[in-house]
mmCIF file with all atom_site columns, C-alpha atoms in Angstrom:
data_model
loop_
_atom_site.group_PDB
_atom_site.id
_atom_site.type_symbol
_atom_site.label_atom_id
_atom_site.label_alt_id
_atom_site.label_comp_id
_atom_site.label_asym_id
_atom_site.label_entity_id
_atom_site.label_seq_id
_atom_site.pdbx_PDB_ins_code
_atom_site.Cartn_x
_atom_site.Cartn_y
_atom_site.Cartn_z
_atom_site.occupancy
_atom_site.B_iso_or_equiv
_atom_site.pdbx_formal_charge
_atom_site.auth_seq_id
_atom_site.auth_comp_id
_atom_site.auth_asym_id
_atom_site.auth_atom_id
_atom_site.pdbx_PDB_model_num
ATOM 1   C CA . UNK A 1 1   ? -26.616 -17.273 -145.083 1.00 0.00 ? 165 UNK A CA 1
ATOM 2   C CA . UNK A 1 2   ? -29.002 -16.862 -142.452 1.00 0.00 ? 166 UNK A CA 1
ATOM 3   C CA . UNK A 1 3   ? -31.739 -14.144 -142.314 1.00 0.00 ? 167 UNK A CA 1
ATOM 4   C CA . UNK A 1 4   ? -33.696 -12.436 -139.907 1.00 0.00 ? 168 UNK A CA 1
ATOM 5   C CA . UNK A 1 5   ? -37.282 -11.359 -140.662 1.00 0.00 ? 169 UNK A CA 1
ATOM 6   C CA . UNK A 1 6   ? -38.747 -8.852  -138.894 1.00 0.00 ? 170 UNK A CA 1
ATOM 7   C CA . UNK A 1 7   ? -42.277 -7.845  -139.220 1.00 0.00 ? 171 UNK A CA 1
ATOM 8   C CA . UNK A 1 8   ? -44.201 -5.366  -136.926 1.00 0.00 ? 172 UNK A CA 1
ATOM 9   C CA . UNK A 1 9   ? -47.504 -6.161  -135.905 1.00 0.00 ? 173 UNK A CA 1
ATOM 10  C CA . UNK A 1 10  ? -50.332 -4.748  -137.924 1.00 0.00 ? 174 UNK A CA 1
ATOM 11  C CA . UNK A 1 11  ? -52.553 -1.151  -136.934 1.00 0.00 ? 175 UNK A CA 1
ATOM 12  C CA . UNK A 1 12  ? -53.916 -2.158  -133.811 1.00 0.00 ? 176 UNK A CA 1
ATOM 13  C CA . UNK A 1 13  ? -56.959 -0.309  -132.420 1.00 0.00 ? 177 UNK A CA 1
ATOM 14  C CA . UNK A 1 14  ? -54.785 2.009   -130.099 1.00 0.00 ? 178 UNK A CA 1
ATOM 15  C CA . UNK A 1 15  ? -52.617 2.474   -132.714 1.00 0.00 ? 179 UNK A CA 1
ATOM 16  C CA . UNK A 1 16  ? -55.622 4.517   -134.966 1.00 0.00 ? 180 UNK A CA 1
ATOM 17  C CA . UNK A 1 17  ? -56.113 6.311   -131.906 1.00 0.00 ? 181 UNK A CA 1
ATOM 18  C CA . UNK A 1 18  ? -52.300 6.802   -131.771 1.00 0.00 ? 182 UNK A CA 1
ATOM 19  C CA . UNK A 1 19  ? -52.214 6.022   -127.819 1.00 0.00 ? 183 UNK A CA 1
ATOM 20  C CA . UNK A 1 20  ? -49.352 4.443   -126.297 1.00 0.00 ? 184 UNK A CA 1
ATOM 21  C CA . UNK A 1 21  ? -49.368 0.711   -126.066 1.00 0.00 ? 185 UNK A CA 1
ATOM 22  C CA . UNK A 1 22  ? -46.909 -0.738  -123.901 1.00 0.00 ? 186 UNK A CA 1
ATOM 23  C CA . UNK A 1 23  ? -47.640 -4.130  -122.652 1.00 0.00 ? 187 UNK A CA 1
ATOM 24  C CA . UNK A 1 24  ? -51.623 -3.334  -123.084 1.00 0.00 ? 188 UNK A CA 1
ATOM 25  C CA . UNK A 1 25  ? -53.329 -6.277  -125.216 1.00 0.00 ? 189 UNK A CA 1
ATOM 26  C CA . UNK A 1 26  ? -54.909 -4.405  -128.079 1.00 0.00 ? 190 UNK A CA 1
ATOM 27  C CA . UNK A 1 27  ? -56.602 -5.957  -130.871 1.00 0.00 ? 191 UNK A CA 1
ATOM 28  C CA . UNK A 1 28  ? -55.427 -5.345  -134.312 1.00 0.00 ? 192 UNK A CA 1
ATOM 29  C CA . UNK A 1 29  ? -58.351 -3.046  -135.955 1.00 0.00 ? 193 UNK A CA 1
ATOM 30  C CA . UNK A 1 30  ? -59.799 -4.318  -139.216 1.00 0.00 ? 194 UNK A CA 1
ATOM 31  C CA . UNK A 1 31  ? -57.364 -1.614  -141.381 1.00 0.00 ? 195 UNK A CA 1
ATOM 32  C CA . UNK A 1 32  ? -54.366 -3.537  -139.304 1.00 0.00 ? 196 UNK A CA 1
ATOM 33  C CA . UNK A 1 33  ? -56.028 -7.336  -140.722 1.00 0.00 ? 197 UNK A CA 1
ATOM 34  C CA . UNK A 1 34  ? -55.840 -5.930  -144.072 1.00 0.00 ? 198 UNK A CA 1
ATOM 35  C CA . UNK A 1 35  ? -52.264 -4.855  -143.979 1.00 0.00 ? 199 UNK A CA 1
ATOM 36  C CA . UNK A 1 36  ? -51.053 -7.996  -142.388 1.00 0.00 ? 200 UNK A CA 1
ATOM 37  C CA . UNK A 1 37  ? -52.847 -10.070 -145.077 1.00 0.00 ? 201 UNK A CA 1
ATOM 38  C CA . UNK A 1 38  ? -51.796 -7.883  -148.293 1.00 0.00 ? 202 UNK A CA 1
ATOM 39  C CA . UNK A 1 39  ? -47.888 -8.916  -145.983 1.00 0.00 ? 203 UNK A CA 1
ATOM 40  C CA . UNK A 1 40  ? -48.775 -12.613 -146.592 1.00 0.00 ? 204 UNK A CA 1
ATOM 41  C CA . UNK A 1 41  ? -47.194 -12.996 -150.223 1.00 0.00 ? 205 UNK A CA 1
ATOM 42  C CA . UNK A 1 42  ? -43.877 -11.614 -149.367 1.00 0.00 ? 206 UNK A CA 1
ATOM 43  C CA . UNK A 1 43  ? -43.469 -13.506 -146.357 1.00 0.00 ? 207 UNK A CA 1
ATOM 44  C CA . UNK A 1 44  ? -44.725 -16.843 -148.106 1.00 0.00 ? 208 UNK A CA 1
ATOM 45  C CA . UNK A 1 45  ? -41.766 -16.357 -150.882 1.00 0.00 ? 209 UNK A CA 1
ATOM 46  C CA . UNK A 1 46  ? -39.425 -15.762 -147.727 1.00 0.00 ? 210 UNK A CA 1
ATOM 47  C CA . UNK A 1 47  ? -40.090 -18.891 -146.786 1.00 0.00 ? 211 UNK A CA 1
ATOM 48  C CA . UNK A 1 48  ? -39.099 -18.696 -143.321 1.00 0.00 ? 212 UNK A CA 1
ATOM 49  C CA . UNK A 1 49  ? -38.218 -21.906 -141.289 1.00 0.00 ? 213 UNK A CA 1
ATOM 50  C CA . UNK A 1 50  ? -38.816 -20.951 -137.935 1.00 0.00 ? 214 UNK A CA 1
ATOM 51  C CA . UNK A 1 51  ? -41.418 -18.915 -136.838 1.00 0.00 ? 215 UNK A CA 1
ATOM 52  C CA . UNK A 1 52  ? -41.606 -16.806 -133.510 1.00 0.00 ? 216 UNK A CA 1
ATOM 53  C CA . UNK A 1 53  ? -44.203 -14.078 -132.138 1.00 0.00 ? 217 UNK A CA 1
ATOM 54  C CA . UNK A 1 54  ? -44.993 -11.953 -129.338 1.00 0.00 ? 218 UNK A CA 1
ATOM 55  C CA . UNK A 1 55  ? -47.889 -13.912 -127.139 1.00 0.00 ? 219 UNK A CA 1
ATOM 56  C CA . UNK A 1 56  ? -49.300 -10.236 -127.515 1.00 0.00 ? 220 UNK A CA 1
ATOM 57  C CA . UNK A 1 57  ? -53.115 -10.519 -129.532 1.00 0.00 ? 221 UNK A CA 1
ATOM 58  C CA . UNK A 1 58  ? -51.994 -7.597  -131.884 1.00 0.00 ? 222 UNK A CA 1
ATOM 59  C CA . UNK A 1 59  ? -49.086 -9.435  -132.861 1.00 0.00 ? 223 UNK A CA 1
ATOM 60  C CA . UNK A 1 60  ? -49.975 -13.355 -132.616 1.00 0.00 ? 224 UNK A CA 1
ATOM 61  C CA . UNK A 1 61  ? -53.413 -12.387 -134.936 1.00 0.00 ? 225 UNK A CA 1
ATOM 62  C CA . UNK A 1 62  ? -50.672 -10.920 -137.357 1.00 0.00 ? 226 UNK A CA 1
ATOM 63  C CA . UNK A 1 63  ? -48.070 -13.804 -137.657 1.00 0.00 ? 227 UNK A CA 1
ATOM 64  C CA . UNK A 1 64  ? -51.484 -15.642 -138.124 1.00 0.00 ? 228 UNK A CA 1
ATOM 65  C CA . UNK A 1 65  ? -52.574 -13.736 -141.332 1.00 0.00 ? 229 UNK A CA 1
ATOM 66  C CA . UNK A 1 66  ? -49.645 -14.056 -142.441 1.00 0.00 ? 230 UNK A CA 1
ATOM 67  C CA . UNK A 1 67  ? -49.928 -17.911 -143.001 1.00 0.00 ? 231 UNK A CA 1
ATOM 68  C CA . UNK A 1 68  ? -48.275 -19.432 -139.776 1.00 0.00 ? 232 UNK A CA 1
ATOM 69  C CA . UNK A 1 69  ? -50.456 -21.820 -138.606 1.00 0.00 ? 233 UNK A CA 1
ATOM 70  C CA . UNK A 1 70  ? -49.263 -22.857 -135.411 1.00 0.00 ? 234 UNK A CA 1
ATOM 71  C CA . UNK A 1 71  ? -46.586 -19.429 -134.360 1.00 0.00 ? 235 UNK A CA 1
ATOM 72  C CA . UNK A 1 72  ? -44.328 -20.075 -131.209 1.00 0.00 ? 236 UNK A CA 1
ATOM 73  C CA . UNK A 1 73  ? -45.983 -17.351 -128.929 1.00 0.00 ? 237 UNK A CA 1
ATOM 74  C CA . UNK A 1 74  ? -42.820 -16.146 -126.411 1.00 0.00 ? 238 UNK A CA 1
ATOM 75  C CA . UNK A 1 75  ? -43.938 -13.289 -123.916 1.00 0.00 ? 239 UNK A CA 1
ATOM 76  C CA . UNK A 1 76  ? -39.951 -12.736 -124.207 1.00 0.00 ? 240 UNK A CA 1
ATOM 77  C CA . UNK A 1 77  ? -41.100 -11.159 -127.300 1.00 0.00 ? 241 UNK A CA 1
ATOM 78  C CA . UNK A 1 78  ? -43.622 -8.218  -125.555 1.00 0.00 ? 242 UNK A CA 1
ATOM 79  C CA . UNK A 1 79  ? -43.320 -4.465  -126.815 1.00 0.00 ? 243 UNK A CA 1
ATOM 80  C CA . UNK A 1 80  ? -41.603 -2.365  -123.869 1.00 0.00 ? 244 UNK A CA 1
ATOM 81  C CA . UNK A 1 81  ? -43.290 -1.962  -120.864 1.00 0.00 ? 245 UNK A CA 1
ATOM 82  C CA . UNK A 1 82  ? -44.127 2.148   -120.754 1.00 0.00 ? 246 UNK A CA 1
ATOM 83  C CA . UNK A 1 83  ? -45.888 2.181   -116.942 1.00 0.00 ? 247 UNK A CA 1
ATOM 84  C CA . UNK A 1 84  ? -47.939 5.253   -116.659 1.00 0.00 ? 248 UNK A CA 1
ATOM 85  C CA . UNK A 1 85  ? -47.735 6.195   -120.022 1.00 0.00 ? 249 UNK A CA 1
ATOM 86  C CA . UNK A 1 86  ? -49.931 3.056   -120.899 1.00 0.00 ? 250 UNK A CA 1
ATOM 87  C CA . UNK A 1 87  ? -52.993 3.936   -122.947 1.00 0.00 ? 251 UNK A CA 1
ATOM 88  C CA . UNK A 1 88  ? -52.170 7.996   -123.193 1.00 0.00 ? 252 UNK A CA 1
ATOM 89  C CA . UNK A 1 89  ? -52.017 9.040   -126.112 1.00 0.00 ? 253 UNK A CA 1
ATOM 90  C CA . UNK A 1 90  ? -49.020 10.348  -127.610 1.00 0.00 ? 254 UNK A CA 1
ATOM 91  C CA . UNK A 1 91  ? -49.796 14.197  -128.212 1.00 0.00 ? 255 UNK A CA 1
ATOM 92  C CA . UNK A 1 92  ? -50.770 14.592  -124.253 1.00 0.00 ? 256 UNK A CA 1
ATOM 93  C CA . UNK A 1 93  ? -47.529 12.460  -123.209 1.00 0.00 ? 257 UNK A CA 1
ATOM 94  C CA . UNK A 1 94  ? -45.506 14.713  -125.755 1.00 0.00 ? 258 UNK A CA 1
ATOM 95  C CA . UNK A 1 95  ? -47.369 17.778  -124.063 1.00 0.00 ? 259 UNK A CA 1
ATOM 96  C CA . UNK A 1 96  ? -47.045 17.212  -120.546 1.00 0.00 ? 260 UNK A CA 1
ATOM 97  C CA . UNK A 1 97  ? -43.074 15.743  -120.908 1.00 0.00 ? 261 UNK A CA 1
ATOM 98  C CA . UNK A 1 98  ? -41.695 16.325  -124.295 1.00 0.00 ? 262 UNK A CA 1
ATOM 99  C CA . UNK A 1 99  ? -38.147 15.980  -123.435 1.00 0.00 ? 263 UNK A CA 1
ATOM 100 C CA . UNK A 1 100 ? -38.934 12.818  -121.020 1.00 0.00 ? 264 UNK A CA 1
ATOM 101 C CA . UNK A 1 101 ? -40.717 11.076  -124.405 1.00 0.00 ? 265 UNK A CA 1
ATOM 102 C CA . UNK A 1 102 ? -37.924 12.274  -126.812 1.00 0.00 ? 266 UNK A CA 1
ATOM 103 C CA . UNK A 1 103 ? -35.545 10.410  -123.898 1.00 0.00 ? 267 UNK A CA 1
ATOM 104 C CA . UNK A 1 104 ? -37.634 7.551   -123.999 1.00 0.00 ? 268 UNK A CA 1
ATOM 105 C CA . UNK A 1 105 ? -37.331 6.780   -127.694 1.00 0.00 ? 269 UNK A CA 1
ATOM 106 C CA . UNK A 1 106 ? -34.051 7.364   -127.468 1.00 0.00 ? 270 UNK A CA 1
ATOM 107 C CA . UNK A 1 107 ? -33.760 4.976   -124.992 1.00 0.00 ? 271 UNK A CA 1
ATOM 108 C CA . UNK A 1 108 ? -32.342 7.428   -122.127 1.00 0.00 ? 272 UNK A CA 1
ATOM 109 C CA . UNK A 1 109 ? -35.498 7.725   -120.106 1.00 0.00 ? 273 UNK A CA 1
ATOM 110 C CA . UNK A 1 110 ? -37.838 5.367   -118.539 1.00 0.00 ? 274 UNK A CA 1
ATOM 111 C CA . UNK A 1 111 ? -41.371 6.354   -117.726 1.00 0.00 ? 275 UNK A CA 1
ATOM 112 C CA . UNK A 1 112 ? -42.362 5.841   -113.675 1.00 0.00 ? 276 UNK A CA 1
ATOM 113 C CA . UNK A 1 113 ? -43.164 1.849   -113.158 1.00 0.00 ? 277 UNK A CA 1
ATOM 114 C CA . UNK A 1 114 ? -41.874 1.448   -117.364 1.00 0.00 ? 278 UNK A CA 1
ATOM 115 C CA . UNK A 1 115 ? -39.071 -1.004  -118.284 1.00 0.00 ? 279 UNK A CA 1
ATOM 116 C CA . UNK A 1 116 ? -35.121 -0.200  -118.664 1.00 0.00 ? 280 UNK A CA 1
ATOM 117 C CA . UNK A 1 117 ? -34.139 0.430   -122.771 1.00 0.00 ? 281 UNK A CA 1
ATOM 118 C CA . UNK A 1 118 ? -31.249 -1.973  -121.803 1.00 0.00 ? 282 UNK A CA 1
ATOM 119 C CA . UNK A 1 119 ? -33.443 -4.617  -119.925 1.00 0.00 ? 283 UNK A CA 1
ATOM 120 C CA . UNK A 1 120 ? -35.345 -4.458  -122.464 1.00 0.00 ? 284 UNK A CA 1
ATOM 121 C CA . UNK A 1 121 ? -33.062 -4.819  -125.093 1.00 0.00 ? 285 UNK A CA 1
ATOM 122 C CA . UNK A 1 122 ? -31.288 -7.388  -123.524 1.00 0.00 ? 286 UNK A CA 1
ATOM 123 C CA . UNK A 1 123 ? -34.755 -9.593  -122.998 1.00 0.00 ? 287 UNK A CA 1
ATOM 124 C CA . UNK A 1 124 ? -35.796 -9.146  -126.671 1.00 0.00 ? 288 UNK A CA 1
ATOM 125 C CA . UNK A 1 125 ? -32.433 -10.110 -128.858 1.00 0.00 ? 289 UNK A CA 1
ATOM 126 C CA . UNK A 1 126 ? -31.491 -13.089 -126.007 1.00 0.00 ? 290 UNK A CA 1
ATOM 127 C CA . UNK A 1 127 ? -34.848 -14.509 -127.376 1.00 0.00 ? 291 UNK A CA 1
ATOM 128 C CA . UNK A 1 128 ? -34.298 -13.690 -131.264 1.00 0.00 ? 292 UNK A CA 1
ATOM 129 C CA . UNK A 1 129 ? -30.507 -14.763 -131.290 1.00 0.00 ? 293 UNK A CA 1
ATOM 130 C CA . UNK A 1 130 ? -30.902 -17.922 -128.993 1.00 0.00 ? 294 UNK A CA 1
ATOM 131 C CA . UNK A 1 131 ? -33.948 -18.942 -131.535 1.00 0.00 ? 295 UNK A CA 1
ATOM 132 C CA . UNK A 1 132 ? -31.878 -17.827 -135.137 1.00 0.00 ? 296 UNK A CA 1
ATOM 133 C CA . UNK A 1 133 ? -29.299 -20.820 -133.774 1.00 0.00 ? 297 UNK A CA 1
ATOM 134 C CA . UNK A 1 134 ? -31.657 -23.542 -135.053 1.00 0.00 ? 298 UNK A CA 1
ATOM 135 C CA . UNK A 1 135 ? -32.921 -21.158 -138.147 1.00 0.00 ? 299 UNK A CA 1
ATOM 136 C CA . UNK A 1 136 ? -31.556 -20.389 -141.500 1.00 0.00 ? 300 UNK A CA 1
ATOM 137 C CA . UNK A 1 137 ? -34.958 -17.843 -142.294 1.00 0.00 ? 301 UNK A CA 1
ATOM 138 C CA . UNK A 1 138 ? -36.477 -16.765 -138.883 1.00 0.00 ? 302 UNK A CA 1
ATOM 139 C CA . UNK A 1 139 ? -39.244 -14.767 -139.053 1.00 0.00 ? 303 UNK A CA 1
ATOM 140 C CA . UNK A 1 140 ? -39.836 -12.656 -135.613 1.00 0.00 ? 304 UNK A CA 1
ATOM 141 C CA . UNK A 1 141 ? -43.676 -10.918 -135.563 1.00 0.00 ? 305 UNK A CA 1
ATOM 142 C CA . UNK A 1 142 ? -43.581 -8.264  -132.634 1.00 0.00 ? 306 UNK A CA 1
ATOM 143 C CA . UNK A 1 143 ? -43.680 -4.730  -132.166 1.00 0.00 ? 307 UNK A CA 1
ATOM 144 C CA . UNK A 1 144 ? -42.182 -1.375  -132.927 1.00 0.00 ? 308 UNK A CA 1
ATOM 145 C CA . UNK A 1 145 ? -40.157 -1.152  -129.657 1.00 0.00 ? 309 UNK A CA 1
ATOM 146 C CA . UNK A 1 146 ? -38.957 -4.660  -130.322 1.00 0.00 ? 310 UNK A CA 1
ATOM 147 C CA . UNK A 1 147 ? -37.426 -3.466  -133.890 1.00 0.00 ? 311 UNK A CA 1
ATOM 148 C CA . UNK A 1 148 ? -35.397 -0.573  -132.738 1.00 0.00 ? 312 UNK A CA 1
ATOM 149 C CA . UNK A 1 149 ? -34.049 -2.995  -129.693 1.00 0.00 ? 313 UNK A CA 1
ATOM 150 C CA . UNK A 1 150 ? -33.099 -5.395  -132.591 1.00 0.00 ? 314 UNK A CA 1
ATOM 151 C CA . UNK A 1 151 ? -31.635 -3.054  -134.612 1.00 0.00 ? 315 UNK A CA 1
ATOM 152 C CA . UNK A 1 152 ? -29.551 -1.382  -131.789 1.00 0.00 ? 316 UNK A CA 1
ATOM 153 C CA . UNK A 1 153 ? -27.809 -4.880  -130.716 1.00 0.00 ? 317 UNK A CA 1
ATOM 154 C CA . UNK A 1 154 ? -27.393 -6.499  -133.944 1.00 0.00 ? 318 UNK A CA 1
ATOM 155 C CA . UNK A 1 155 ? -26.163 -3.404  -136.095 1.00 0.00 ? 319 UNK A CA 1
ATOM 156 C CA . UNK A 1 156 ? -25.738 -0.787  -133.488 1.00 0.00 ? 320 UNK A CA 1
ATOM 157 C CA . UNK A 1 157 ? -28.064 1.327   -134.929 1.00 0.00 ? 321 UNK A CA 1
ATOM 158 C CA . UNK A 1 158 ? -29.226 3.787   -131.864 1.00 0.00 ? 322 UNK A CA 1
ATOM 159 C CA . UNK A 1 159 ? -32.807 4.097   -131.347 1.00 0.00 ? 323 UNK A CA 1
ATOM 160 C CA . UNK A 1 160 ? -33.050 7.502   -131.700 1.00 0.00 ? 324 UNK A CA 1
ATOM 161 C CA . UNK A 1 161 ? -32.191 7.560   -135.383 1.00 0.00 ? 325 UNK A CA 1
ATOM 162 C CA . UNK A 1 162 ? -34.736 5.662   -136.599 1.00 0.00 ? 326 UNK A CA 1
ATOM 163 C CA . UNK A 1 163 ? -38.204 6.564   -137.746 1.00 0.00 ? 327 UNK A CA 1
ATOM 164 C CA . UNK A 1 164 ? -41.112 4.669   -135.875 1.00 0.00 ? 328 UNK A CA 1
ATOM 165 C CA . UNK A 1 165 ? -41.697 1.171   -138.692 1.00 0.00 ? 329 UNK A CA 1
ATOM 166 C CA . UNK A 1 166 ? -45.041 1.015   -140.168 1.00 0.00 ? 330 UNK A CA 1
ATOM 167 C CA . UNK A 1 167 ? -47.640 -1.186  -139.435 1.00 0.00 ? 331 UNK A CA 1
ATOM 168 C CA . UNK A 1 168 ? -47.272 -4.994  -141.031 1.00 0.00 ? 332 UNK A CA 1
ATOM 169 C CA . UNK A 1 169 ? -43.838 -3.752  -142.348 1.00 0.00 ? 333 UNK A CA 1
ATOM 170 C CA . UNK A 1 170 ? -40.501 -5.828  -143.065 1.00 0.00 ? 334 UNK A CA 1
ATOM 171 C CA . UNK A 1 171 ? -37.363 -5.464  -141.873 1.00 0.00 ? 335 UNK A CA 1
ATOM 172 C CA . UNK A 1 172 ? -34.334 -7.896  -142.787 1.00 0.00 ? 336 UNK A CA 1
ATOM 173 C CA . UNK A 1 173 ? -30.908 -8.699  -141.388 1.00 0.00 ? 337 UNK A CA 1
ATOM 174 C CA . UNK A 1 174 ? -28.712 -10.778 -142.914 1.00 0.00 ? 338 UNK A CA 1
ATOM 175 C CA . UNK A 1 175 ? -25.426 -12.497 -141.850 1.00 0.00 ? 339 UNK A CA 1
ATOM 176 C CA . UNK A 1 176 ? -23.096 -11.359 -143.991 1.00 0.00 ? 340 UNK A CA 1
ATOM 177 C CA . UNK A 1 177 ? -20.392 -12.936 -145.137 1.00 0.00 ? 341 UNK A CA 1
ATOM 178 C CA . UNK A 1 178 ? -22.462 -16.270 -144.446 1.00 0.00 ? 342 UNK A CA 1
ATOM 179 C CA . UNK A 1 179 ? -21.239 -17.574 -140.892 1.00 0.00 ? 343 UNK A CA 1
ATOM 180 C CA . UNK A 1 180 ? -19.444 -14.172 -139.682 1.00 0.00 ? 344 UNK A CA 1
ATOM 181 C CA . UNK A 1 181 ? -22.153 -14.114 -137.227 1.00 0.00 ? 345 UNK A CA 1
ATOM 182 C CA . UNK A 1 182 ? -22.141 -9.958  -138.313 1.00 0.00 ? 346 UNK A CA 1
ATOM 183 C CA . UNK A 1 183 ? -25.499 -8.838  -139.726 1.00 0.00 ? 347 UNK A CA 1
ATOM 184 C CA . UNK A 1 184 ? -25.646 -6.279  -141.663 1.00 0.00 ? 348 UNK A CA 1
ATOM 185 C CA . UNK A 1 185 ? -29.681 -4.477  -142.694 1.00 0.00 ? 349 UNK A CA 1
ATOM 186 C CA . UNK A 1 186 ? -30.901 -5.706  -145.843 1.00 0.00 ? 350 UNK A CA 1
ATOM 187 C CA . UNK A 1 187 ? -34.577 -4.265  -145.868 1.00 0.00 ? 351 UNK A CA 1
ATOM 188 C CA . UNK A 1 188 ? -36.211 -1.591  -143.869 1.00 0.00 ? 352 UNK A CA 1
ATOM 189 C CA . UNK A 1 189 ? -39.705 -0.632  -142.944 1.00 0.00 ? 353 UNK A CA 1
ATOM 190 C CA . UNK A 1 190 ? -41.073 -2.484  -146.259 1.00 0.00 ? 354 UNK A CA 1
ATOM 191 C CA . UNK A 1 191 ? -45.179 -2.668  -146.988 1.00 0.00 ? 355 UNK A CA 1
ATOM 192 C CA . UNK A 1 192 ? -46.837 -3.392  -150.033 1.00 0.00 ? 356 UNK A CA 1
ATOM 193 C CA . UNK A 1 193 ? -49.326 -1.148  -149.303 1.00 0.00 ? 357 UNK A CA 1
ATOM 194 C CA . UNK A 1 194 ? -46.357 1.801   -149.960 1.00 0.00 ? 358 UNK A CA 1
ATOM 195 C CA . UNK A 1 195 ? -44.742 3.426   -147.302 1.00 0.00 ? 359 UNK A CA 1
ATOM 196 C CA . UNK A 1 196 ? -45.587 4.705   -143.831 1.00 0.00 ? 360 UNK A CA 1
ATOM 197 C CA . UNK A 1 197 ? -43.714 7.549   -142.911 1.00 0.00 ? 361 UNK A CA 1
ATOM 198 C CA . UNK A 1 198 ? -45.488 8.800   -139.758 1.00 0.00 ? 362 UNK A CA 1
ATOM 199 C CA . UNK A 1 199 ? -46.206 5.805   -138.120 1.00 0.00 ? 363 UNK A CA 1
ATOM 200 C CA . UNK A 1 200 ? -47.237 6.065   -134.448 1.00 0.00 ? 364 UNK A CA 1
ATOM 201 C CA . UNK A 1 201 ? -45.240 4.584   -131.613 1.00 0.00 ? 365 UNK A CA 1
#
């Protein structure tokens, strides 16, 4: 049977500052290190076979506390570009264009000089399915945006209905029956360090 992993990057230092992110290469923050390494133990009895990470910092430093020495960096793997919404925070965004960002995570609206929801839906799960092919266990470290894209093309679960993951949380798919090539969503939004329920974009 083979299974997806899907872990979101740890807090990142825009993320404490809850400020949009985008394409912007943040650094994890120390509180983001911690909750990717108290991640590690869960991932090692995983045992993933394949390994594969955004070539963003945030998310390469995570797949790195985790215990992968050497991850496949893939820029295929990048959070959504949001264009002029890059490194605003989230309160002005929601204050100047509430409906706009309520379209956005819903994947109806793109911000000016942003990507396409279905561009970039299409660029994230042609990466993840094209690299589960040689992988029973694949483990995928990348972003929030990256998650919900997932989600929507392999279970059809809209973006709009689901809660922004936590930081250094687990998601997993499975194929179910084994070699249906249907996946069906085994875990959601799992940290050891409890749940995150308001979790910033």
């Amino acid at each position: 049977m083979k299974r997806l992993m899907i872990v979101r990057h740890g807090e990142s230092e825009w993320n404490a500052s809850r400020r949009l992110q985008g394409q912007a290469d943040i650094e994890l923050s120390d509180k983001g290190r911690e909750q990717a390494r108290a991640l590690r133990t869960t991932i090692e009895a995983l045992n993933p076979d394949r390994s594969i990470t955004s070539d963003l910092k945030r998310a390469f430093e995570t797949a790195r506390l985790l215990g992968i020495e050497a991850p496949l960096a893939n820029p295929a793997l990048r959070e959504i570009d949001v264009g002029v919404w890059t490194g605003r925070s989230i309160a002005d965004i929601r204050a100047d264009d509430g409906q706009g960002y309520q379209g956005w995570r819903s994947g109806t609206f793109t911000p000016e000089g942003g990507e396409d929801w279905r561009d970039f839906v299409s660029r994230t799960s042609a990466c993840v399915m094209e690299s589960l092919k040689a992988s029973e266990r694949l483990l995928v470290v990348c972003h929030g945006g990256v998650i919900r894209a997932l989600l929507e093309k392999l279970i059809d679960l809209r973006p709009g209905r689901i809660i922004p993951v936590g930081p250094a949380s687990l998601t997993v798919l499975a194929e179910r029956p084994s070699g249906s090539g249907s996946m069906r969503l085994e875990l959601f939004n799992y940290s050891p360090m409890g749940p995150v329920l308001d979790a910033p974009d």
